[in-house]
């Protein structure tokens, strides 16, 4: 824990927004994982086979619709929309299913803009920390001269820590995006 605190302190003031970015990114990633797990709880091919088995023309597809309503997944909602339009012909059925799929996409893409923003801004915040660290180094060199390499190295270290953190957040976020 002390090493982590020392590392964060070495990164300078830009580590605070980077920590915030990483916490928000983890929250978004966990929420998206939960949503996608729920959305894919039922295999669409198995669901379609189940619907085909339950479909009866005499009841107007009510038994098949009941199977789909119990599934509660985006695929089931798309299939229900198609089933409700099955009497209107294949073109109408296809159009209805396409419209329902378009309605489901925003729910599945929810919060991804926030994650993409964090992926973009984290390296920039790290670079801003780099600049701040280099400015600090140059100020110390200007004040003490080149006789104190430790003072210069402290600022360079700050620069490298914040840059590495920003790039690390972006890389992990991009992989999971």
mmCIF file of C-alpha atoms in Angstrom:
data_model
loop_
_atom_site.group_PDB
_atom_site.id
_atom_site.type_symbol
_atom_site.label_atom_id
_atom_site.label_comp_id
_atom_site.label_asym_id
_atom_site.label_seq_id
_atom_site.Cartn_x
_atom_site.Cartn_y
_atom_site.Cartn_z
ATOM 1 C CA UNK A 1 0.000 0.000 0.000
ATOM 2 C CA UNK A 2 2.879 2.353 0.815
ATOM 3 C CA UNK A 3 4.432 1.592 -2.581
ATOM 4 C CA UNK A 4 1.177 2.465 -4.310
ATOM 5 C CA UNK A 5 0.872 5.730 -2.396
ATOM 6 C CA UNK A 6 4.514 6.563 -3.167
ATOM 7 C CA UNK A 7 3.900 5.801 -6.849
ATOM 8 C CA UNK A 8 0.817 8.020 -6.914
ATOM 9 C CA UNK A 9 2.685 10.799 -5.139
ATOM 10 C CA UNK A 10 5.582 10.536 -7.590
ATOM 11 C CA UNK A 11 3.186 11.099 -10.489
ATOM 12 C CA UNK A 12 2.310 14.576 -9.329
ATOM 13 C CA UNK A 13 -0.984 16.397 -9.352
ATOM 14 C CA UNK A 14 -2.163 14.870 -12.641
ATOM 15 C CA UNK A 15 -2.475 11.497 -10.919
ATOM 16 C CA UNK A 16 -5.738 12.600 -9.274
ATOM 17 C CA UNK A 17 -7.679 13.012 -12.538
ATOM 18 C CA UNK A 18 -6.025 9.835 -13.822
ATOM 19 C CA UNK A 19 -7.227 7.922 -10.757
ATOM 20 C CA UNK A 20 -10.720 9.320 -11.316
ATOM 21 C CA UNK A 21 -10.583 8.235 -14.972
ATOM 22 C CA UNK A 22 -9.520 4.727 -14.022
ATOM 23 C CA UNK A 23 -12.261 4.356 -11.398
ATOM 24 C CA UNK A 24 -14.947 5.566 -13.827
ATOM 25 C CA UNK A 25 -13.566 3.293 -16.574
ATOM 26 C CA UNK A 26 -13.679 0.255 -14.287
ATOM 27 C CA UNK A 27 -17.256 1.112 -13.334
ATOM 28 C CA UNK A 28 -18.329 1.417 -16.963
ATOM 29 C CA UNK A 29 -16.539 -1.808 -17.918
ATOM 30 C CA UNK A 30 -18.186 -3.763 -15.085
ATOM 31 C CA UNK A 31 -21.616 -2.338 -15.934
ATOM 32 C CA UNK A 32 -21.205 -3.198 -19.621
ATOM 33 C CA UNK A 33 -20.039 -6.745 -18.769
ATOM 34 C CA UNK A 34 -23.119 -7.258 -16.617
ATOM 35 C CA UNK A 35 -25.409 -5.869 -19.349
ATOM 36 C CA UNK A 36 -23.831 -7.994 -22.089
ATOM 37 C CA UNK A 37 -23.967 -11.112 -19.911
ATOM 38 C CA UNK A 38 -27.653 -10.507 -19.320
ATOM 39 C CA UNK A 39 -28.267 -9.780 -23.028
ATOM 40 C CA UNK A 40 -26.609 -13.015 -24.112
ATOM 41 C CA UNK A 41 -28.051 -15.236 -21.394
ATOM 42 C CA UNK A 42 -29.931 -17.227 -24.031
ATOM 43 C CA UNK A 43 -28.328 -18.458 -27.246
ATOM 44 C CA UNK A 44 -30.303 -16.930 -30.162
ATOM 45 C CA UNK A 45 -30.084 -20.122 -32.249
ATOM 46 C CA UNK A 46 -31.459 -22.235 -29.403
ATOM 47 C CA UNK A 47 -34.157 -19.640 -28.785
ATOM 48 C CA UNK A 48 -35.149 -19.687 -32.457
ATOM 49 C CA UNK A 49 -35.338 -23.497 -32.397
ATOM 50 C CA UNK A 50 -37.527 -23.301 -29.296
ATOM 51 C CA UNK A 51 -39.797 -20.752 -30.982
ATOM 52 C CA UNK A 52 -40.087 -22.929 -34.101
ATOM 53 C CA UNK A 53 -41.108 -25.857 -31.916
ATOM 54 C CA UNK A 54 -43.674 -23.801 -30.007
ATOM 55 C CA UNK A 55 -45.087 -21.966 -33.027
ATOM 56 C CA UNK A 56 -48.620 -22.947 -33.925
ATOM 57 C CA UNK A 57 -50.491 -21.195 -36.727
ATOM 58 C CA UNK A 58 -53.840 -21.940 -35.081
ATOM 59 C CA UNK A 59 -53.113 -19.804 -32.003
ATOM 60 C CA UNK A 60 -51.557 -17.004 -34.065
ATOM 61 C CA UNK A 61 -48.116 -17.674 -32.601
ATOM 62 C CA UNK A 62 -49.198 -16.992 -28.996
ATOM 63 C CA UNK A 63 -47.251 -19.983 -27.618
ATOM 64 C CA UNK A 64 -44.127 -18.904 -29.484
ATOM 65 C CA UNK A 65 -44.577 -15.324 -28.239
ATOM 66 C CA UNK A 66 -44.830 -16.636 -24.678
ATOM 67 C CA UNK A 67 -41.522 -18.492 -25.088
ATOM 68 C CA UNK A 68 -39.918 -15.276 -26.362
ATOM 69 C CA UNK A 69 -41.342 -13.104 -23.563
ATOM 70 C CA UNK A 70 -39.882 -15.447 -20.970
ATOM 71 C CA UNK A 71 -36.398 -15.121 -22.491
ATOM 72 C CA UNK A 72 -36.190 -11.327 -21.892
ATOM 73 C CA UNK A 73 -33.165 -10.715 -24.110
ATOM 74 C CA UNK A 74 -32.659 -8.308 -27.006
ATOM 75 C CA UNK A 75 -32.827 -11.238 -29.426
ATOM 76 C CA UNK A 76 -36.166 -12.299 -27.958
ATOM 77 C CA UNK A 77 -37.591 -8.788 -28.345
ATOM 78 C CA UNK A 78 -36.434 -8.712 -31.966
ATOM 79 C CA UNK A 79 -37.994 -12.130 -32.623
ATOM 80 C CA UNK A 80 -41.276 -11.037 -30.971
ATOM 81 C CA UNK A 81 -41.458 -8.015 -33.247
ATOM 82 C CA UNK A 82 -40.932 -10.244 -36.263
ATOM 83 C CA UNK A 83 -43.509 -12.726 -35.018
ATOM 84 C CA UNK A 84 -46.100 -9.986 -34.549
ATOM 85 C CA UNK A 85 -45.570 -8.926 -38.178
ATOM 86 C CA UNK A 86 -45.433 -12.438 -39.655
ATOM 87 C CA UNK A 87 -48.933 -12.157 -41.116
ATOM 88 C CA UNK A 88 -47.892 -9.104 -43.168
ATOM 89 C CA UNK A 89 -45.287 -10.921 -45.238
ATOM 90 C CA UNK A 90 -41.541 -11.473 -45.145
ATOM 91 C CA UNK A 91 -40.600 -7.903 -46.108
ATOM 92 C CA UNK A 92 -42.696 -6.377 -43.315
ATOM 93 C CA UNK A 93 -41.349 -8.950 -40.887
ATOM 94 C CA UNK A 94 -37.758 -8.168 -41.866
ATOM 95 C CA UNK A 95 -38.360 -4.417 -41.605
ATOM 96 C CA UNK A 96 -39.994 -4.758 -38.180
ATOM 97 C CA UNK A 97 -37.116 -6.885 -36.886
ATOM 98 C CA UNK A 98 -34.578 -4.399 -38.271
ATOM 99 C CA UNK A 99 -36.368 -1.537 -36.529
ATOM 100 C CA UNK A 100 -36.439 -3.430 -33.247
ATOM 101 C CA UNK A 101 -32.721 -4.233 -33.592
ATOM 102 C CA UNK A 102 -32.087 -0.505 -34.124
ATOM 103 C CA UNK A 103 -34.049 0.153 -30.908
ATOM 104 C CA UNK A 104 -31.924 -2.372 -28.975
ATOM 105 C CA UNK A 105 -28.523 -1.053 -30.094
ATOM 106 C CA UNK A 106 -28.539 2.153 -27.969
ATOM 107 C CA UNK A 107 -29.166 0.075 -24.848
ATOM 108 C CA UNK A 108 -26.237 -2.180 -25.674
ATOM 109 C CA UNK A 109 -23.963 0.777 -26.515
ATOM 110 C CA UNK A 110 -24.940 2.784 -23.425
ATOM 111 C CA UNK A 111 -21.944 4.338 -21.596
ATOM 112 C CA UNK A 112 -19.461 3.315 -24.291
ATOM 113 C CA UNK A 113 -19.046 6.974 -25.244
ATOM 114 C CA UNK A 114 -17.866 7.667 -21.690
ATOM 115 C CA UNK A 115 -15.364 4.817 -21.876
ATOM 116 C CA UNK A 116 -14.139 6.020 -25.273
ATOM 117 C CA UNK A 117 -13.686 9.521 -23.818
ATOM 118 C CA UNK A 118 -11.619 8.133 -20.940
ATOM 119 C CA UNK A 119 -9.516 6.105 -23.392
ATOM 120 C CA UNK A 120 -8.847 9.289 -25.346
ATOM 121 C CA UNK A 121 -8.247 11.672 -22.456
ATOM 122 C CA UNK A 122 -6.061 9.483 -20.195
ATOM 123 C CA UNK A 123 -2.900 9.652 -22.315
ATOM 124 C CA UNK A 124 -3.443 13.390 -22.722
ATOM 125 C CA UNK A 125 -3.670 13.830 -18.955
ATOM 126 C CA UNK A 126 -0.499 11.740 -18.647
ATOM 127 C CA UNK A 127 1.239 13.986 -21.157
ATOM 128 C CA UNK A 128 0.051 17.032 -19.241
ATOM 129 C CA UNK A 129 1.673 15.470 -16.171
ATOM 130 C CA UNK A 130 4.823 15.012 -18.238
ATOM 131 C CA UNK A 131 4.875 18.671 -19.106
ATOM 132 C CA UNK A 132 4.264 19.648 -15.473
ATOM 133 C CA UNK A 133 7.125 17.393 -14.350
ATOM 134 C CA UNK A 134 9.491 18.784 -16.953
ATOM 135 C CA UNK A 135 8.581 22.351 -15.994
ATOM 136 C CA UNK A 136 9.332 21.457 -12.382
ATOM 137 C CA UNK A 137 12.695 19.990 -13.418
ATOM 138 C CA UNK A 138 13.643 23.069 -15.413
ATOM 139 C CA UNK A 139 12.671 25.351 -12.527
ATOM 140 C CA UNK A 140 14.902 23.373 -10.179
ATOM 141 C CA UNK A 141 17.762 23.457 -12.674
ATOM 142 C CA UNK A 142 17.296 27.212 -13.074
ATOM 143 C CA UNK A 143 17.324 27.705 -9.300
ATOM 144 C CA UNK A 144 20.125 25.304 -8.320
ATOM 145 C CA UNK A 145 22.051 24.935 -11.545
ATOM 146 C CA UNK A 146 23.173 21.618 -12.976
ATOM 147 C CA UNK A 147 25.085 20.731 -9.833
ATOM 148 C CA UNK A 148 22.065 18.822 -8.430
ATOM 149 C CA UNK A 149 21.066 15.970 -10.771
ATOM 150 C CA UNK A 150 18.697 14.588 -8.092
ATOM 151 C CA UNK A 151 16.464 17.633 -8.442
ATOM 152 C CA UNK A 152 16.260 17.181 -12.205
ATOM 153 C CA UNK A 153 15.580 13.450 -11.934
ATOM 154 C CA UNK A 154 12.659 14.025 -9.543
ATOM 155 C CA UNK A 155 10.807 16.039 -12.159
ATOM 156 C CA UNK A 156 11.619 13.555 -14.909
ATOM 157 C CA UNK A 157 10.381 10.729 -12.697
ATOM 158 C CA UNK A 158 7.118 12.615 -12.137
ATOM 159 C CA UNK A 159 6.802 13.029 -15.875
ATOM 160 C CA UNK A 160 7.326 9.344 -16.600
ATOM 161 C CA UNK A 161 4.954 8.086 -13.894
ATOM 162 C CA UNK A 162 2.010 10.184 -15.062
ATOM 163 C CA UNK A 163 2.632 9.314 -18.716
ATOM 164 C CA UNK A 164 2.868 5.595 -17.982
ATOM 165 C CA UNK A 165 -0.304 5.719 -15.906
ATOM 166 C CA UNK A 166 -2.262 7.581 -18.589
ATOM 167 C CA UNK A 167 -1.141 5.214 -21.336
ATOM 168 C CA UNK A 168 -1.828 2.203 -19.118
ATOM 169 C CA UNK A 169 -5.396 3.318 -18.448
ATOM 170 C CA UNK A 170 -5.951 3.913 -22.165
ATOM 171 C CA UNK A 171 -4.517 0.558 -23.229
ATOM 172 C CA UNK A 172 -6.550 -1.468 -20.719
ATOM 173 C CA UNK A 173 -9.686 0.520 -21.536
ATOM 174 C CA UNK A 174 -9.189 0.091 -25.275
ATOM 175 C CA UNK A 175 -8.706 -3.657 -24.964
ATOM 176 C CA UNK A 176 -11.922 -3.979 -22.979
ATOM 177 C CA UNK A 177 -13.794 -1.508 -25.212
#
